mmCIF file of C-alpha atoms in Angstrom:
data_model
loop_
_atom_site.group_PDB
_atom_site.id
_atom_site.type_symbol
_atom_site.label_atom_id
_atom_site.label_comp_id
_atom_site.label_asym_id
_atom_site.label_seq_id
_atom_site.Cartn_x
_atom_site.Cartn_y
_atom_site.Cartn_z
ATOM 1 C CA MET A 1 153.914 97.197 82.956
ATOM 2 C CA ASN A 2 151.916 96.534 79.819
ATOM 3 C CA ARG A 3 150.561 93.292 81.303
ATOM 4 C CA ILE A 4 149.422 95.069 84.461
ATOM 5 C CA LEU A 5 147.649 97.678 82.367
ATOM 6 C CA VAL A 6 145.866 95.032 80.332
ATOM 7 C CA LEU A 7 144.862 93.234 83.509
ATOM 8 C CA CYS A 8 143.439 96.431 85.007
ATOM 9 C CA VAL A 9 141.461 97.205 81.881
ATOM 10 C CA ALA A 10 140.131 93.647 81.776
ATOM 11 C CA LEU A 11 139.055 93.857 85.415
ATOM 12 C CA LEU A 12 137.317 97.163 84.839
ATOM 13 C CA ILE A 13 135.482 95.825 81.821
ATOM 14 C CA SER A 14 134.375 92.764 83.754
ATOM 15 C CA LEU A 15 132.557 95.055 86.184
ATOM 16 C CA THR A 16 130.054 95.869 83.465
ATOM 17 C CA ALA A 17 129.097 92.209 83.477
ATOM 18 C CA SER A 18 127.137 92.922 86.627
ATOM 19 C CA ALA A 19 124.784 95.203 84.706
ATOM 20 C CA ILE A 20 121.409 93.450 84.876
ATOM 21 C CA ASP A 21 119.183 95.184 82.372
ATOM 22 C CA THR A 22 120.643 95.073 78.895
ATOM 23 C CA GLY A 23 120.489 98.619 77.644
ATOM 24 C CA ALA A 24 118.609 101.562 79.100
ATOM 25 C CA ALA A 25 114.982 101.054 80.083
ATOM 26 C CA PHE A 26 113.867 104.532 79.064
ATOM 27 C CA GLU A 27 114.872 106.695 76.167
ATOM 28 C CA ASP A 28 114.198 109.874 78.092
ATOM 29 C CA PRO A 29 117.337 110.504 80.197
ATOM 30 C CA GLU A 30 115.272 112.051 83.003
ATOM 31 C CA MET A 31 113.053 108.998 83.262
ATOM 32 C CA GLN A 32 116.079 106.750 83.079
ATOM 33 C CA ALA A 33 117.769 108.634 85.891
ATOM 34 C CA ARG A 34 114.588 108.461 87.980
ATOM 35 C CA TYR A 35 114.295 104.761 87.236
ATOM 36 C CA GLU A 36 117.876 104.018 88.224
ATOM 37 C CA ASN A 37 117.417 105.973 91.412
ATOM 38 C CA LEU A 38 114.249 104.082 92.277
ATOM 39 C CA ILE A 39 115.691 100.636 91.652
ATOM 40 C CA SER A 40 118.708 101.379 93.817
ATOM 41 C CA GLU A 41 116.415 102.325 96.695
ATOM 42 C CA VAL A 42 114.264 99.206 96.602
ATOM 43 C CA ARG A 43 115.591 96.228 98.513
ATOM 44 C CA CYS A 44 115.626 92.803 96.941
ATOM 45 C CA LEU A 45 113.808 90.852 99.623
ATOM 46 C CA VAL A 46 115.295 87.546 98.560
ATOM 47 C CA CYS A 47 118.935 88.583 98.866
ATOM 48 C CA GLN A 48 118.128 91.315 101.392
ATOM 49 C CA ASN A 49 121.414 93.133 101.152
ATOM 50 C CA GLN A 50 121.133 93.976 97.480
ATOM 51 C CA ALA A 51 118.987 96.521 95.725
ATOM 52 C CA ILE A 52 116.781 95.237 92.907
ATOM 53 C CA LYS A 53 119.158 97.113 90.638
ATOM 54 C CA ASP A 54 121.896 94.569 91.336
ATOM 55 C CA SER A 55 119.967 91.368 91.891
ATOM 56 C CA ASN A 56 118.930 88.953 89.163
ATOM 57 C CA VAL A 57 116.418 86.761 90.990
ATOM 58 C CA PHE A 58 112.804 86.546 89.784
ATOM 59 C CA LEU A 59 111.488 88.985 92.321
ATOM 60 C CA ALA A 60 114.009 91.681 91.423
ATOM 61 C CA ALA A 61 113.273 91.375 87.699
ATOM 62 C CA ASP A 62 109.513 91.414 88.388
ATOM 63 C CA LEU A 63 109.753 94.489 90.600
ATOM 64 C CA ARG A 64 111.909 96.320 88.052
ATOM 65 C CA ARG A 65 109.297 95.546 85.413
ATOM 66 C CA GLU A 66 106.483 96.775 87.659
ATOM 67 C CA ILE A 67 108.354 99.989 88.423
ATOM 68 C CA ARG A 68 108.866 100.606 84.711
ATOM 69 C CA ARG A 69 105.159 100.011 84.143
ATOM 70 C CA MET A 70 104.162 102.362 86.945
ATOM 71 C CA MET A 71 106.507 105.043 85.657
ATOM 72 C CA THR A 72 105.083 104.840 82.137
ATOM 73 C CA GLU A 73 101.610 105.069 83.664
ATOM 74 C CA GLY A 74 102.685 108.360 85.195
ATOM 75 C CA MET A 75 102.853 107.397 88.867
ATOM 76 C CA SER A 76 105.048 109.564 91.044
ATOM 77 C CA ASP A 77 107.970 108.245 93.095
ATOM 78 C CA ALA A 78 105.864 108.536 96.239
ATOM 79 C CA GLU A 79 103.000 106.576 94.666
ATOM 80 C CA ILE A 80 105.386 103.868 93.506
ATOM 81 C CA ALA A 81 106.861 103.665 96.987
ATOM 82 C CA ASP A 82 103.326 103.405 98.432
ATOM 83 C CA PHE A 83 102.538 100.565 96.036
ATOM 84 C CA LEU A 84 105.606 98.595 97.128
ATOM 85 C CA VAL A 85 105.254 99.273 100.851
ATOM 86 C CA ALA A 86 101.577 98.275 100.793
ATOM 87 C CA ARG A 87 102.589 94.863 99.492
ATOM 88 C CA TYR A 88 105.978 94.241 101.056
ATOM 89 C CA GLY A 89 106.182 96.466 104.119
ATOM 90 C CA ASP A 90 108.571 99.237 105.126
ATOM 91 C CA PHE A 91 111.576 96.953 104.831
ATOM 92 C CA VAL A 92 111.390 96.999 101.028
ATOM 93 C CA LEU A 93 112.736 100.564 100.931
ATOM 94 C CA TYR A 94 116.341 101.237 101.843
ATOM 95 C CA ASN A 95 115.287 104.608 103.212
ATOM 96 C CA PRO A 96 112.260 103.772 105.301
ATOM 97 C CA ARG A 97 109.594 106.413 105.110
ATOM 98 C CA LYS A 98 109.153 108.564 108.155
ATOM 99 C CA SER A 99 106.041 107.347 109.874
ATOM 100 C CA GLY A 100 105.002 106.596 113.441
ATOM 101 C CA ARG A 101 106.455 103.111 113.269
ATOM 102 C CA THR A 102 109.764 103.986 111.654
ATOM 103 C CA LEU A 103 110.240 106.979 113.957
ATOM 104 C CA ILE A 104 112.098 104.824 116.454
ATOM 105 C CA LEU A 105 114.471 103.739 113.703
ATOM 106 C CA TRP A 106 115.381 107.297 112.835
ATOM 107 C CA ILE A 107 115.488 108.667 116.365
ATOM 108 C CA THR A 108 117.475 105.926 118.108
ATOM 109 C CA PRO A 109 120.890 106.743 116.584
ATOM 110 C CA ALA A 110 120.478 110.420 117.443
ATOM 111 C CA LEU A 111 119.273 109.466 120.901
ATOM 112 C CA LEU A 112 122.200 107.143 121.546
ATOM 113 C CA LEU A 113 124.596 109.791 120.292
ATOM 114 C CA GLY A 114 123.036 112.297 122.669
ATOM 115 C CA VAL A 115 123.283 109.914 125.605
ATOM 116 C CA GLY A 116 126.892 109.109 124.732
ATOM 117 C CA ALA A 117 127.792 112.781 124.503
ATOM 118 C CA PHE A 118 126.107 113.452 127.833
ATOM 119 C CA VAL A 119 128.057 110.647 129.510
ATOM 120 C CA ILE A 120 131.340 111.893 128.089
ATOM 121 C CA VAL A 121 130.704 115.425 129.278
ATOM 122 C CA ARG A 122 129.817 114.194 132.761
ATOM 123 C CA VAL A 123 132.858 111.940 133.025
ATOM 124 C CA VAL A 124 135.261 114.543 131.715
ATOM 125 C CA ARG A 125 133.891 117.176 134.040
ATOM 126 C CA ASP A 126 134.147 114.868 137.032
ATOM 127 C CA ARG A 127 137.697 113.975 136.099
ATOM 128 C CA MET A 128 138.590 117.644 135.789
ATOM 129 C CA LYS A 129 137.405 118.223 139.337
ATOM 130 C CA LEU A 130 139.756 115.582 140.769
ATOM 131 C CA PRO A 131 142.981 116.962 142.264
ATOM 132 C CA ILE A 132 146.153 116.125 140.403
ATOM 133 C CA ASP A 133 147.804 114.989 143.552
ATOM 134 C CA ASP A 134 147.192 111.274 144.207
ATOM 135 C CA ASP A 135 147.248 111.639 148.005
ATOM 136 C CA ALA A 136 144.252 113.929 147.872
ATOM 137 C CA LEU A 137 142.027 111.345 146.055
ATOM 138 C CA LYS A 138 138.756 110.733 147.762
ATOM 139 C CA SER A 139 136.293 108.084 146.622
ATOM 140 C CA MET B 1 126.239 104.368 143.435
ATOM 141 C CA ALA B 2 123.421 105.938 141.451
ATOM 142 C CA ARG B 3 125.684 105.980 138.431
ATOM 143 C CA TYR B 4 126.191 102.225 138.677
ATOM 144 C CA ILE B 5 122.465 101.595 138.927
ATOM 145 C CA ALA B 6 121.857 103.702 135.859
ATOM 146 C CA LEU B 7 124.502 101.797 133.929
ATOM 147 C CA ILE B 8 123.114 98.442 135.015
ATOM 148 C CA VAL B 9 119.607 99.457 134.007
ATOM 149 C CA ALA B 10 120.875 100.634 130.621
ATOM 150 C CA PHE B 11 122.749 97.359 130.200
ATOM 151 C CA VAL B 12 119.697 95.269 131.070
ATOM 152 C CA ILE B 13 117.557 97.229 128.619
ATOM 153 C CA MET B 14 120.066 96.740 125.817
ATOM 154 C CA LEU B 15 120.397 93.068 126.724
ATOM 155 C CA GLY B 16 116.644 92.703 126.412
ATOM 156 C CA ILE B 17 116.612 94.402 123.034
ATOM 157 C CA PHE B 18 119.373 92.186 121.695
ATOM 158 C CA VAL B 19 117.968 88.936 123.088
ATOM 159 C CA VAL B 20 114.598 89.601 121.477
ATOM 160 C CA GLY B 21 115.900 91.191 118.297
ATOM 161 C CA LEU B 22 118.730 88.808 117.451
ATOM 162 C CA ASP B 23 116.428 85.840 117.907
ATOM 163 C CA ARG B 24 114.281 87.006 115.012
ATOM 164 C CA ASP B 25 114.803 85.578 111.565
ATOM 165 C CA PRO B 26 115.376 88.485 109.166
ATOM 166 C CA THR B 27 114.351 86.374 106.216
ATOM 167 C CA LYS B 28 110.839 86.004 107.584
ATOM 168 C CA LEU B 29 109.252 89.369 106.967
ATOM 169 C CA PRO B 30 105.942 90.337 108.576
ATOM 170 C CA SER B 31 103.266 90.776 105.977
ATOM 171 C CA PRO B 32 101.664 94.210 105.665
ATOM 172 C CA LEU B 33 98.564 92.418 104.355
ATOM 173 C CA ILE B 34 97.552 91.021 107.741
ATOM 174 C CA ASP B 35 93.984 92.083 108.588
ATOM 175 C CA LYS B 36 93.637 93.707 105.178
ATOM 176 C CA PRO B 37 91.504 92.424 102.295
ATOM 177 C CA ALA B 38 93.266 89.671 100.375
ATOM 178 C CA PRO B 39 94.267 90.582 96.814
ATOM 179 C CA GLU B 40 91.704 89.862 94.121
ATOM 180 C CA TYR B 41 92.836 88.006 91.061
ATOM 181 C CA GLU B 42 91.691 85.861 88.179
ATOM 182 C CA LEU B 43 94.136 83.683 86.305
ATOM 183 C CA PRO B 44 94.065 80.725 83.931
ATOM 184 C CA ARG B 45 94.049 77.345 85.640
ATOM 185 C CA VAL B 46 97.175 75.230 85.575
ATOM 186 C CA LYS B 47 95.137 72.175 84.609
ATOM 187 C CA ASP B 48 92.901 73.944 82.113
ATOM 188 C CA PRO B 49 94.280 77.111 80.545
ATOM 189 C CA LEU B 50 90.938 77.902 78.921
ATOM 190 C CA SER B 51 89.143 78.387 82.207
ATOM 191 C CA THR B 52 90.033 80.665 85.072
ATOM 192 C CA VAL B 53 90.259 80.484 88.827
ATOM 193 C CA GLY B 54 90.540 83.342 91.274
ATOM 194 C CA SER B 55 89.553 85.013 94.494
ATOM 195 C CA ALA B 56 85.893 85.043 93.406
ATOM 196 C CA ASP B 57 85.878 81.251 93.573
ATOM 197 C CA TYR B 58 86.412 81.181 97.322
ATOM 198 C CA ALA B 59 84.512 84.283 98.352
ATOM 199 C CA GLY B 60 82.681 83.631 101.595
ATOM 200 C CA GLN B 61 84.848 80.640 102.514
ATOM 201 C CA MET B 62 87.798 80.343 104.816
ATOM 202 C CA VAL B 63 90.631 78.990 102.670
ATOM 203 C CA LEU B 64 94.369 78.521 102.417
ATOM 204 C CA VAL B 65 96.141 80.123 99.479
ATOM 205 C CA ASN B 66 99.439 78.389 98.836
ATOM 206 C CA ILE B 67 102.129 79.866 96.600
ATOM 207 C CA TRP B 68 104.161 77.090 94.989
ATOM 208 C CA ALA B 69 106.515 76.295 92.113
ATOM 209 C CA THR B 70 108.270 73.211 90.776
ATOM 210 C CA TRP B 71 111.688 74.867 91.052
ATOM 211 C CA CYS B 72 111.165 75.472 94.751
ATOM 212 C CA VAL B 73 112.756 72.930 97.080
ATOM 213 C CA GLY B 74 110.629 73.956 100.059
ATOM 214 C CA CYS B 75 107.478 73.375 98.019
ATOM 215 C CA ARG B 76 108.561 69.783 97.358
ATOM 216 C CA ALA B 77 109.248 69.393 101.060
ATOM 217 C CA GLU B 78 105.784 70.564 102.093
ATOM 218 C CA HIS B 79 103.859 68.853 99.306
ATOM 219 C CA ASP B 80 103.213 65.615 101.152
ATOM 220 C CA TYR B 81 101.946 67.546 104.146
ATOM 221 C CA LEU B 82 99.572 69.543 101.944
ATOM 222 C CA LEU B 83 98.220 66.275 100.568
ATOM 223 C CA GLN B 84 97.574 65.128 104.139
ATOM 224 C CA LEU B 85 95.813 68.385 104.979
ATOM 225 C CA ALA B 86 93.657 68.139 101.877
ATOM 226 C CA ALA B 87 92.809 64.511 102.669
ATOM 227 C CA ARG B 88 91.660 65.548 106.143
ATOM 228 C CA SER B 89 89.305 68.056 104.458
ATOM 229 C CA GLU B 90 90.092 70.628 107.088
ATOM 230 C CA ILE B 91 90.103 73.627 104.782
ATOM 231 C CA PRO B 92 90.082 74.143 100.999
ATOM 232 C CA ILE B 93 93.525 74.862 99.583
ATOM 233 C CA TYR B 94 93.865 77.044 96.501
ATOM 234 C CA GLY B 95 97.225 77.113 94.788
ATOM 235 C CA ILE B 96 98.989 79.853 92.906
ATOM 236 C CA ASN B 97 101.687 78.436 90.685
ATOM 237 C CA TRP B 98 104.237 81.215 90.734
ATOM 238 C CA ARG B 99 106.719 81.974 87.937
ATOM 239 C CA ASP B 100 106.730 78.411 86.702
ATOM 240 C CA GLU B 101 106.416 76.386 83.506
ATOM 241 C CA ARG B 102 102.919 75.043 82.966
ATOM 242 C CA ASP B 103 104.210 71.707 81.670
ATOM 243 C CA ALA B 104 106.412 71.203 84.699
ATOM 244 C CA ALA B 105 103.564 72.187 87.005
ATOM 245 C CA LEU B 106 101.181 69.730 85.330
ATOM 246 C CA SER B 107 103.695 66.874 85.618
ATOM 247 C CA TRP B 108 104.284 67.742 89.229
ATOM 248 C CA LEU B 109 100.599 67.587 90.111
ATOM 249 C CA LEU B 110 100.054 64.408 88.135
ATOM 250 C CA GLN B 111 103.029 62.556 89.560
ATOM 251 C CA LEU B 112 102.992 63.803 93.133
ATOM 252 C CA GLY B 113 99.294 64.361 93.667
ATOM 253 C CA ASP B 114 97.128 67.475 93.715
ATOM 254 C CA PRO B 115 96.095 68.867 97.116
ATOM 255 C CA TYR B 116 94.505 71.953 95.567
ATOM 256 C CA VAL B 117 90.909 72.700 94.731
ATOM 257 C CA ALA B 118 92.491 74.468 91.782
ATOM 258 C CA SER B 119 95.824 76.076 90.970
ATOM 259 C CA ALA B 120 96.111 79.420 89.250
ATOM 260 C CA TYR B 121 98.928 79.893 86.763
ATOM 261 C CA ASP B 122 100.776 83.112 87.572
ATOM 262 C CA GLU B 123 103.279 83.087 84.763
ATOM 263 C CA ASP B 124 104.718 86.586 85.019
ATOM 264 C CA GLY B 125 104.466 86.930 88.770
ATOM 265 C CA ARG B 126 102.129 89.937 88.775
ATOM 266 C CA VAL B 127 99.635 88.329 91.099
ATOM 267 C CA GLY B 128 102.510 87.222 93.311
ATOM 268 C CA ILE B 129 103.570 90.839 93.717
ATOM 269 C CA ASP B 130 100.053 91.799 94.854
ATOM 270 C CA TRP B 131 100.336 89.137 97.551
ATOM 271 C CA GLY B 132 103.776 90.374 98.589
ATOM 272 C CA VAL B 133 105.366 87.064 97.652
ATOM 273 C CA TYR B 134 109.136 87.089 97.892
ATOM 274 C CA GLY B 135 109.985 83.417 98.301
ATOM 275 C CA ALA B 136 107.989 80.271 97.737
ATOM 276 C CA PRO B 137 106.481 78.472 99.503
ATOM 277 C CA GLU B 138 104.177 80.906 101.215
ATOM 278 C CA THR B 139 100.800 80.025 102.665
ATOM 279 C CA PHE B 140 98.066 82.514 103.499
ATOM 280 C CA LEU B 141 95.051 81.956 105.727
ATOM 281 C CA ILE B 142 92.098 83.866 104.297
ATOM 282 C CA SER B 143 89.007 84.494 106.397
ATOM 283 C CA ALA B 144 85.495 83.956 105.118
ATOM 284 C CA GLY B 145 85.216 87.729 104.939
ATOM 285 C CA GLY B 146 88.165 87.804 102.523
ATOM 286 C CA SER B 147 90.884 89.272 104.717
ATOM 287 C CA VAL B 148 94.356 87.900 105.298
ATOM 288 C CA MET B 149 94.496 86.374 108.756
ATOM 289 C CA TYR B 150 97.990 84.952 108.652
ATOM 290 C CA LYS B 151 100.939 84.409 106.341
ATOM 291 C CA HIS B 152 103.433 81.619 106.748
ATOM 292 C CA VAL B 153 106.741 81.812 104.881
ATOM 293 C CA GLY B 154 108.438 78.475 104.336
ATOM 294 C CA PRO B 155 107.201 74.899 104.110
ATOM 295 C CA MET B 156 103.937 74.067 105.854
ATOM 296 C CA ASN B 157 104.080 71.433 108.537
ATOM 297 C CA GLU B 158 101.947 70.055 111.313
ATOM 298 C CA ALA B 159 103.631 72.162 113.998
ATOM 299 C CA THR B 160 102.849 75.386 112.150
ATOM 300 C CA TRP B 161 99.328 74.195 111.396
ATOM 301 C CA GLN B 162 98.650 73.420 115.061
ATOM 302 C CA GLY B 163 100.473 76.428 116.432
ATOM 303 C CA GLU B 164 99.481 79.218 114.061
ATOM 304 C CA PHE B 165 96.619 78.186 111.800
ATOM 305 C CA GLN B 166 94.332 76.087 114.012
ATOM 306 C CA PRO B 167 94.000 78.725 116.771
ATOM 307 C CA ARG B 168 93.090 81.406 114.267
ATOM 308 C CA ILE B 169 90.616 79.192 112.469
ATOM 309 C CA ALA B 170 89.023 78.171 115.755
ATOM 310 C CA GLY B 171 88.849 81.813 116.786
ATOM 311 C CA GLN B 172 86.937 82.684 113.638
ATOM 312 C CA THR B 173 84.468 79.840 113.611
ATOM 313 C CA GLY B 174 84.080 79.809 117.376
ATOM 314 C CA ALA B 175 84.496 76.055 117.264
ATOM 315 C CA ILE B 176 86.139 74.258 120.136
ATOM 316 C CA ARG B 177 88.699 71.834 118.723
#
């Protein structure tokens, strides 16, 4: 039992090895929280399924540095997002901004859900109209 | 019957979406800089750190801007082709040496040849970010007016040159090639 406990603790500690930036970037906890939120919303375009928070390629480190610089210069989250999208496109943000082009991205799931619901309702209603008796089936 | 037609139409539409969409390479991102002014920059030269090279040097000319690095395998793969292009004097090629070591870059150019009019040394990658660089090699076609006409991600080769760059260059200069 002791060994299992030690193993669990060791595994948990090893998770901290994935922390990329050594130490906090900002002393102010609000700025730090904002920073961590921003870097988890920006996609690392090299790895593509990691945020720049978790990636340690050049690009991720460079973008983290630029975001820190922009934050210390007083840019808002929206302005920072604009800066990144102007250079890398909508794909760089995990939550694409709502614009004319990304509208189809946001609407399609709702649309498909609506269509699916409509089909289900139709099918169920049609089935309910069928007589229970097999002999009376008409096609 | 109408229900079947509707289903078939829906199926065909989805088939179309998948055939087109799944064929795309998600690692090749479209550049938001297309048809916008190319980023301005001024950086020390790789070959001469005391002098600079930048966008002002090619203002008014149609040029290629090639992002390269010695640690980049694709850059090594395209290097010989860039030398050919430069030898044919089709278009001036300006290099941006991205996130590299100056010594390594100098050795590279000396040993393998230098296809560039000049290479800028972008040590910390700031200029690369302005260009939206996410993976070397990347090659940009810049119009004489200074806007980005095309961006190619990956090694340059003759097929890409003929298929993507030549038509756009011909379109701009009005030349019949």
